[in-house]
XYZ file of C-alpha atoms in Angstrom:
500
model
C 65.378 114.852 127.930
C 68.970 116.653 127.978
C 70.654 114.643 125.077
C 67.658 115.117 122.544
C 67.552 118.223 123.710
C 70.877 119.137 123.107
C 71.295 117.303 119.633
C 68.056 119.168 117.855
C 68.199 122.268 119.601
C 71.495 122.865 120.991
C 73.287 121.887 118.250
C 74.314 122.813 114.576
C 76.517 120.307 113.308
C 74.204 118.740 110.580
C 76.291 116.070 110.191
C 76.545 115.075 113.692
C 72.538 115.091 114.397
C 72.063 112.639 111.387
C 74.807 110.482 113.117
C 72.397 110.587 116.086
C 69.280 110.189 114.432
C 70.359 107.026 113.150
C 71.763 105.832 115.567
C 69.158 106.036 117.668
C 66.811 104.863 114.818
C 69.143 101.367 114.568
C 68.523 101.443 118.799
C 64.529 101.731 118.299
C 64.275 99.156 115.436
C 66.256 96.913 118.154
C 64.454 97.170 120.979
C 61.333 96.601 118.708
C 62.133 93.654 117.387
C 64.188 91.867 120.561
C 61.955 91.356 123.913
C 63.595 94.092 126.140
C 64.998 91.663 129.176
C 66.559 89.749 126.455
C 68.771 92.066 125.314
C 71.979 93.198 126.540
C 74.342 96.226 126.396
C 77.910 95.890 126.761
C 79.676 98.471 128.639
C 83.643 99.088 129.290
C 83.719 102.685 130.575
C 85.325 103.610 127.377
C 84.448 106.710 125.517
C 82.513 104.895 122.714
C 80.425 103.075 125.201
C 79.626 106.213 126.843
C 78.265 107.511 124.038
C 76.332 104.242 123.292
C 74.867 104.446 127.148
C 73.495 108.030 126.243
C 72.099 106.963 123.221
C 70.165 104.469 124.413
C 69.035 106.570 126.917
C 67.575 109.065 124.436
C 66.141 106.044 122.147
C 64.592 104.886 125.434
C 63.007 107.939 126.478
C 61.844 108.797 123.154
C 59.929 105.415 123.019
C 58.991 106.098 126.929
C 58.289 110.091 126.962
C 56.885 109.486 130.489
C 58.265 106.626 131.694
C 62.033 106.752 133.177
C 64.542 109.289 132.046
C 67.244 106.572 131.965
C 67.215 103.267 130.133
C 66.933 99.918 132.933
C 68.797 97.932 130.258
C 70.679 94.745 131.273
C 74.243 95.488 131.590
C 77.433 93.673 131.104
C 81.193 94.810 132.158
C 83.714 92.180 131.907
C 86.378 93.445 134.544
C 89.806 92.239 134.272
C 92.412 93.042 136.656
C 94.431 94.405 133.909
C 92.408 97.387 133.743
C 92.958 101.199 134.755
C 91.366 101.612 138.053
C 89.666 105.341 136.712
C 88.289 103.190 133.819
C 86.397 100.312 136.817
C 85.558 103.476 139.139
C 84.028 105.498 135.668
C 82.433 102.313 134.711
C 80.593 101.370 138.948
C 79.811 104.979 139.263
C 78.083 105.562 135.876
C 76.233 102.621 136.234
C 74.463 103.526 139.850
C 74.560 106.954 138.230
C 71.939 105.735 135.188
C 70.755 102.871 136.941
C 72.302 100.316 135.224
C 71.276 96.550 135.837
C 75.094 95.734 135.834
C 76.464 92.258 136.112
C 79.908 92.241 136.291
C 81.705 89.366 134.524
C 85.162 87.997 135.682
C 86.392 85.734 132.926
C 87.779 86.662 128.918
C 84.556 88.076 126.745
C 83.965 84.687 124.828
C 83.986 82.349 127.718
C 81.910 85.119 129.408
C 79.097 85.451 126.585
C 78.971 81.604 127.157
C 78.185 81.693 130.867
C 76.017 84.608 130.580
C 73.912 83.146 127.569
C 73.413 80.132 129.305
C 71.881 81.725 132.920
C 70.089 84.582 130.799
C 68.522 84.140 127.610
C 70.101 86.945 125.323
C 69.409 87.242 122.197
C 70.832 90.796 120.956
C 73.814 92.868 122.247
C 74.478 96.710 122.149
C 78.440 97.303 121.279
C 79.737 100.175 121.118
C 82.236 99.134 118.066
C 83.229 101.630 115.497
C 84.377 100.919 112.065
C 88.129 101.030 112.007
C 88.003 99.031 115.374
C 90.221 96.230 114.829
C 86.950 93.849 115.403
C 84.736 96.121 112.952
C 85.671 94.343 109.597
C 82.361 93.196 107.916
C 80.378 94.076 110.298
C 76.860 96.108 109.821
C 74.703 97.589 112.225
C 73.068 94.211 112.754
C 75.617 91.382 112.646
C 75.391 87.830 113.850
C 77.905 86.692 116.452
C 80.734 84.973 114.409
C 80.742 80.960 114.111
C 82.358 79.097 117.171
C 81.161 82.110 119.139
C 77.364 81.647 121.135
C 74.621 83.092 119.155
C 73.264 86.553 119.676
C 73.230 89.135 117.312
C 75.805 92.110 117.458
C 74.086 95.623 117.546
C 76.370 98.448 116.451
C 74.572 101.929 116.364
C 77.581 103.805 115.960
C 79.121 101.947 113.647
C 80.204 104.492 111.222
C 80.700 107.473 113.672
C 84.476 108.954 113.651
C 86.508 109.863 116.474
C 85.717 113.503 115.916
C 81.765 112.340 115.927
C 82.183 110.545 119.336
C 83.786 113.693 121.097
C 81.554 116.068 119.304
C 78.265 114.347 120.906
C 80.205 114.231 124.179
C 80.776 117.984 124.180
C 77.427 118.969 122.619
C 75.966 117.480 125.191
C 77.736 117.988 128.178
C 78.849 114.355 129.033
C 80.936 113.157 131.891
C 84.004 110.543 130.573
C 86.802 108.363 132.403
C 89.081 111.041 133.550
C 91.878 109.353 131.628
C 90.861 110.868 128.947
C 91.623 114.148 130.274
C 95.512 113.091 130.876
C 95.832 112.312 126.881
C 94.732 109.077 126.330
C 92.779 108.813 123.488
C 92.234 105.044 123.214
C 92.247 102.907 125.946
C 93.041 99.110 126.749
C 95.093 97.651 129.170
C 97.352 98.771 131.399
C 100.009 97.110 129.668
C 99.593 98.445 126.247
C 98.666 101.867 126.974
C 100.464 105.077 127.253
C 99.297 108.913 126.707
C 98.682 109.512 122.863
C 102.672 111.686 122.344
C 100.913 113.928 119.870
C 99.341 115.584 122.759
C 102.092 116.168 125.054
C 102.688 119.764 126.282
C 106.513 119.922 127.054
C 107.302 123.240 130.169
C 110.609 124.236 131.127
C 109.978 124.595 134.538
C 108.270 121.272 134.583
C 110.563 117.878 134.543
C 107.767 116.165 133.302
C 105.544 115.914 130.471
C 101.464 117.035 130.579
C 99.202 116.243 127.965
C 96.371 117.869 126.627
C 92.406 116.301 126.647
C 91.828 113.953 124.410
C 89.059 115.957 122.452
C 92.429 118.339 121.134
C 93.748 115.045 118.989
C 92.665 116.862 115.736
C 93.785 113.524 113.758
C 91.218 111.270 114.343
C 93.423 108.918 112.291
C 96.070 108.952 115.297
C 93.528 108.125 117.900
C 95.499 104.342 118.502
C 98.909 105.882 119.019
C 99.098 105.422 122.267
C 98.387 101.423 122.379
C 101.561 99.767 121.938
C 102.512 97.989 118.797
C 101.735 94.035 118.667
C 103.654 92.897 115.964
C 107.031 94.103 114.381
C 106.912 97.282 111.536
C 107.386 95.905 108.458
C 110.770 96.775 107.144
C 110.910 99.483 103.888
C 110.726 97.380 100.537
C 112.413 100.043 98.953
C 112.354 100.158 94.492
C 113.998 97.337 93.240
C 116.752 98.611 90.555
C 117.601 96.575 87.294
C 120.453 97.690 84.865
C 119.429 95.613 82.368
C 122.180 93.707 82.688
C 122.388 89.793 81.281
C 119.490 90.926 78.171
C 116.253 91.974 80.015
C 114.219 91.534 83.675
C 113.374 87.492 84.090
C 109.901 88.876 84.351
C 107.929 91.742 83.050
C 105.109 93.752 85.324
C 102.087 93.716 83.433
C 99.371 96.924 84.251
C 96.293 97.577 82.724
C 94.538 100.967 82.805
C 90.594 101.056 82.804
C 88.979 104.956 82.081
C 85.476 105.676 83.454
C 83.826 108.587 81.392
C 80.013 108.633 79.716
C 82.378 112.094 78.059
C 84.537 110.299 76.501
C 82.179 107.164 75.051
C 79.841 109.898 73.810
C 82.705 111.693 72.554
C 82.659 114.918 74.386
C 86.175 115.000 75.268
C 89.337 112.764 74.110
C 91.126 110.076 76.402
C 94.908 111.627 77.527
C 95.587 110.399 80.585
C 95.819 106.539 79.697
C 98.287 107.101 77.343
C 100.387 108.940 79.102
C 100.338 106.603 81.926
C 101.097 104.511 79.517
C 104.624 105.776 78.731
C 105.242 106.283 82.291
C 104.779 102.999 82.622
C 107.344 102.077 80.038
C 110.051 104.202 81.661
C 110.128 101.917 84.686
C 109.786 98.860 82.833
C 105.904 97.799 82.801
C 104.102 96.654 79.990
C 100.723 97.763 79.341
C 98.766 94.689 78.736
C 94.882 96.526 78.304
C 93.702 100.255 78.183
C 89.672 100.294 78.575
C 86.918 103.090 78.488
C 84.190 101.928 80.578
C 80.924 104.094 81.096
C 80.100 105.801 84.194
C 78.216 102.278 85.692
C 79.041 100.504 88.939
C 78.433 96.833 87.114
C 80.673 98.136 84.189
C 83.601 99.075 86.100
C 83.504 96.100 88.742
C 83.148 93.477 85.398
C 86.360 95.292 84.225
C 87.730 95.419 87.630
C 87.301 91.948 87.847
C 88.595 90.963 84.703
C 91.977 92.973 84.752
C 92.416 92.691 88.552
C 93.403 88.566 87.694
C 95.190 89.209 85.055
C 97.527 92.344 85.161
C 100.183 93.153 87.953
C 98.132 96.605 88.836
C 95.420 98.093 87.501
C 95.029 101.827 87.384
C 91.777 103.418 87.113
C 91.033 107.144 85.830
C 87.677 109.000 86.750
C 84.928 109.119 88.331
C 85.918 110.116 91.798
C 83.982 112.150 94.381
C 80.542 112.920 95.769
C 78.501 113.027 92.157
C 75.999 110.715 91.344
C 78.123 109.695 88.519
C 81.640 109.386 90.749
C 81.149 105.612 90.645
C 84.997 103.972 90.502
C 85.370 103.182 94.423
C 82.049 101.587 94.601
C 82.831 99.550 91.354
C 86.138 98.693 93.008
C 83.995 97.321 95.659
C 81.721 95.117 94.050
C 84.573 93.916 92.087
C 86.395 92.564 95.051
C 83.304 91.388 96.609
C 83.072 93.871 99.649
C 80.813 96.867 100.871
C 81.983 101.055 100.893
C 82.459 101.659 104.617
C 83.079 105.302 105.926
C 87.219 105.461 106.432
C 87.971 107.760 109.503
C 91.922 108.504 107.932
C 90.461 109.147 104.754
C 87.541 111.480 106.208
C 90.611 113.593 108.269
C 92.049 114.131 105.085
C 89.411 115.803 103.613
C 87.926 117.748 106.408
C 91.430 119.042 106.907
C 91.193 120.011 103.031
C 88.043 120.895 102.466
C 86.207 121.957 105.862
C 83.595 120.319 107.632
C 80.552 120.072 104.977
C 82.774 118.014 102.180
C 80.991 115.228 102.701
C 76.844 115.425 103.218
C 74.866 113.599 105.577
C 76.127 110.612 104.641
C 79.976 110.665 104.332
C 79.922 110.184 100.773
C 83.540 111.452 99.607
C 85.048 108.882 103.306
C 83.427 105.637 101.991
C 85.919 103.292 101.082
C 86.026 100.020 99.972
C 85.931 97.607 103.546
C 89.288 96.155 104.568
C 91.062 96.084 101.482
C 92.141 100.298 100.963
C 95.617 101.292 101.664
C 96.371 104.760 101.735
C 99.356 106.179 99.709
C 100.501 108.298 101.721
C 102.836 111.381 100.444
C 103.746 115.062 101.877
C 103.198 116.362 98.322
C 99.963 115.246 97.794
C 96.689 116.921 100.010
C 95.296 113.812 100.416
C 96.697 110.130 99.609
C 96.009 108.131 96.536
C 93.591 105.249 96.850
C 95.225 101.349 96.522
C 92.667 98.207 96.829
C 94.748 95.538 96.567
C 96.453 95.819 93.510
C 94.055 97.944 91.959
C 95.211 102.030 92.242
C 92.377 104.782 91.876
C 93.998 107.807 90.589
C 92.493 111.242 91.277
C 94.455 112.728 88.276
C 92.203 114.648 86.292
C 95.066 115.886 83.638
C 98.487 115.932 82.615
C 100.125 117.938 85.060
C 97.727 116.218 88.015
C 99.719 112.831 86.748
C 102.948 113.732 86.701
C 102.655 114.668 90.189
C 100.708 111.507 91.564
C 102.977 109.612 89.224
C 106.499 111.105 91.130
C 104.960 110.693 94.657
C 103.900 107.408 94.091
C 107.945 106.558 92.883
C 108.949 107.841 95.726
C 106.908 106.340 98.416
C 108.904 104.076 100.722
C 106.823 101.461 100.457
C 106.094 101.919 96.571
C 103.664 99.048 95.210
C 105.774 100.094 91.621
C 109.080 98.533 91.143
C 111.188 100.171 89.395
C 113.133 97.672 86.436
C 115.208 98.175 83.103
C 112.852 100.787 80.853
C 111.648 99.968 77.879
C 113.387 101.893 74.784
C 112.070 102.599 71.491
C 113.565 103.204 67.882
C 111.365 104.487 64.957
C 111.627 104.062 61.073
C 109.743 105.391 58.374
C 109.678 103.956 54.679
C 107.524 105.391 51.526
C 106.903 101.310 50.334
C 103.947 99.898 50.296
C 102.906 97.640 53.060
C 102.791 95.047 50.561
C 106.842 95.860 49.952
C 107.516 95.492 53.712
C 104.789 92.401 55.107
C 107.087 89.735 54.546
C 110.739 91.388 55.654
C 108.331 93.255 58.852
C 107.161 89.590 59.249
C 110.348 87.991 59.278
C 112.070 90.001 61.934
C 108.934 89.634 64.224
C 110.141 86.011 64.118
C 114.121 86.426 64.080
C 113.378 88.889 66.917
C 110.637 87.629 69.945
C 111.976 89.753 72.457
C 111.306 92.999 70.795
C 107.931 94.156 70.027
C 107.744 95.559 66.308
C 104.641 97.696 65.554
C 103.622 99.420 62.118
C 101.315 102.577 61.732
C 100.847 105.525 59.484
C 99.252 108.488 60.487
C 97.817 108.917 56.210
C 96.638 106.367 53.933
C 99.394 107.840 51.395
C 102.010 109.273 53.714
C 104.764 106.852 54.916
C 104.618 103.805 57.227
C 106.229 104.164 60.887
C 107.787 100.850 61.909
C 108.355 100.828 65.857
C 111.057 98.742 67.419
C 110.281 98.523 71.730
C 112.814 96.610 73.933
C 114.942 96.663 76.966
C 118.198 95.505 75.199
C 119.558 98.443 72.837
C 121.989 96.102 71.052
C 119.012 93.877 70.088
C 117.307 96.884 68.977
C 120.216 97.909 66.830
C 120.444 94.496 65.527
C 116.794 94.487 64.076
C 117.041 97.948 62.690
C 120.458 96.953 61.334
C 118.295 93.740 60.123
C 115.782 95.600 58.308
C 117.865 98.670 56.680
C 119.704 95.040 54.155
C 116.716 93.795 53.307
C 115.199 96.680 51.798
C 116.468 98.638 49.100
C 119.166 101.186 49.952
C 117.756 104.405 51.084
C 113.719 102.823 51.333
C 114.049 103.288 55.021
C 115.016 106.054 57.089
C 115.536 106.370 61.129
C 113.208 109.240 62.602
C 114.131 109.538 66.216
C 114.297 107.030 69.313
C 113.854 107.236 73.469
């Protein structure tokens, strides 16, 4: 059969024949465990349900070795008279071409299912749907139909294949496609809200109008929509928001929290850096640091901390444990903390095969799975690929200082920046040679004559001197309290070291 032929023998993308393999493994189980005339497959003439048709096919024919080459599968093509005509001629002439038991539906696709369930008992449906899809979200490979919808259950083989997969197995194995695809579209609905994807258009001077390449040359799968038009309005730029500190200090104060994943650092093997520094980042645009953590390299530690920080700080920022190793846990802690699953992310996986090549990510996509429709992708031109934001929960891929200062400038400078930017916080330091004893009670009175600043005590010996910290946004208020403290110790007892 050409298209198991072609995908074990033919070909030598690794990644692409474990796409197939289980693919056709989630067709099998299917058909195995769904009488075969009561099961449907939904075609569209699309390029996704082309590849779906060819996989069944193969899963077909390796279940029937000498039965027929093609699969006799029931199927279903809702026509509407808003389609391309190349996408209803593709979609007739593929179907006498496989011999296709199509029924041709004339109504929307729920009222449709309706009609359709209620002639022909069905009790599972093949759809081609791909995650990213704007229907995808939640979805598995087997998925119930949603409430208020009739009852079948959704079969999704290809689920987690990218745009580069679905042309791949087209090309490998020699597949005809709507010829649309050949004139630049690279997703295809209506013939209202479609247009040639622009980031194939080949401009000639001697030509007054534009040509596009195929399809197959988009080489950003993440762009594969940009030719549907736009439903809803852009959202406009919420650039930084600015405070001078004017009238005492912001009405409200940001709150963060920073959580570290590292087995290193708990068995002390290397010393935390990266939370403190954040932390005086932080400061400089005005945020508080409510909590720093250091979790262990465990998905149920970091989604418990996750969880607990995510209700209760502004952002969270998490350090560590990022990538393909079995201990690169953060994303699916995120996950489980937020109560969703790690689903491959075709943007993401672009990223990365444009940085790293095509074997970054295994069998299995490891490095592209995200956490299910809550990831937003930071994007920035200095960065090679964009920092991770799940809600307001930020995974940082800084691994040290210089790494932070970076991500730390590009994420200031996004237009959309989840950070806003309010009056810093400034510090002033002391130092005195009394005894804590000598300076409890005049330390303890300030904290009260003076709520708004935060008044911290330290020594770095047991007999060296005592460093009294004075943090606020309002530099008269901190010049009051020093001025505060220098009369009511004795004269020369205290001495300023430096400020910020």
């Amino acid at each position: 059969m050409e298209i198991e032929r072609a995908m074990t023998a033919e070909s030598s993308d690794r990644r692409l024949q474990t796409k197939y393999r289980r693919a056709v493994y989630v067709i099998q189980r299917a058909l195995a465990l769904y009488p075969f005339h009561q099961v449907a497959f939904s075609f569209n003439g699309g390029k996704d349900s082309t590849v779906l048709l060819h996989l069944l096919r193969a899963a077909y024919y390796l279940l029937h070795p000498d039965g027929n080459p093609n699969c006799p599968i029931r199927t279903i093509y809702f026509e509407s008279p808003s389609a391309f005509p190349e996408i209803n001629s593709f979609t007739f002439q593929t179907a006498s071409s496989y011999g296709l038991l199509l029924e041709t539906i004339h109504s929307d696709f729920k009222s449709g299912l309706e009609q359709l369930l209620a002639q022909k008992p069905t009790q599972a449906i093949f759809l081609g749907t791909r995650i990213g899809d704007p229907n995808a979200l939640g979805q598995d490979q087997f998925s119930p139909s949603s409430p208020g919808w009739p009852p079948f259950m959704r079969v999704n083989p290809i689920l987690d294949w990218s745009y580069r997969d679905v042309w791949s197995f087209l090309l490998t194995c020699k597949l005809d496609y709507c010829t649309l695809y050949d004139q630049g579209y690279t997703s295809i609905g209506s013939i209202y809200d479609t247009v040639p994807n622009a980031l194939l258009a080949v401009s000639h001077a001697s030509a007054p109008n534009l040509t596009f390449k195929p399809a197959y040359m988009l080489l950003d799968g993440r762009l594969e929509r940009a030719g549907r038009a736009k439903k809803s309005a852009p959202k406009p730029h919420a650039l930084p928001t600015i405070d001078n500190g004017a009238n005492n200090v912001d009405a409200t104060t940001s709150t963060a929290s920073i959580i570290v994943i590292g087995d290193q650092i708990l068995f002390g093997a290397v010393e935390e850096n990266l939370g403190s520094a954040l932390c005086k980042k932080l400061r400089g645009i005005g945020w508080q640091v409510s909590h720093i953590s250091v979790v262990p390299n465990e998905i149920d530690a970091v989604a418990e901390e996750v969880e607990l920080r995510k209700s209760t700080a502004d952002m969270v920022f998490i350090f560590g444990a990022l990538g393909p190793l079995h201990s690169d846990v953060s994303l699916a802690g995120v996950a489980k903390a937020f109560g969703v699953r790690l689903a491959p992310d075709e943007e993401f996986e672009e990223y990365l095969r444009q940085l790293i090549g095509s074997d970054y990510t295994g069998d299995r996509n490891e490095m592209a799975l995200l956490p299910e429709g809550i990831t937003e992708l930071l994007h920035h031109r200095t960065l090679p690929v964009p920092l991770i934001k799940c809600k307001n929960v930020i995974v940082m891929a800084a691994t040290n200082g210089d790494e932070l200062e970076t991500q730390w400038s590009c994420l200031l400078e996004l237009p959309e920046t989840p950070l806003s930017v309010k009056a810093p916080f400034l510090s002033l330091f002391v130092s005195t040679m009394l005894s804590d004893v000598e300076i409890a009670k005049v330390v303890s009175e300030l904290s009260i004559e003076f709520p708004d600043i935060h008044i911290v005590c330290h020594r770095t010996s047991r007999n060296g001197p005592v460093m009294i910290s004075f943090i606020a946004k309002d530099k008269s208020r901190l010049d009051a309290a020093i001025e505060s403290l220098f009369s009511s110790l004795p004269e020369g007892a205290v001495c300023k070291v430096d400020s910020d």
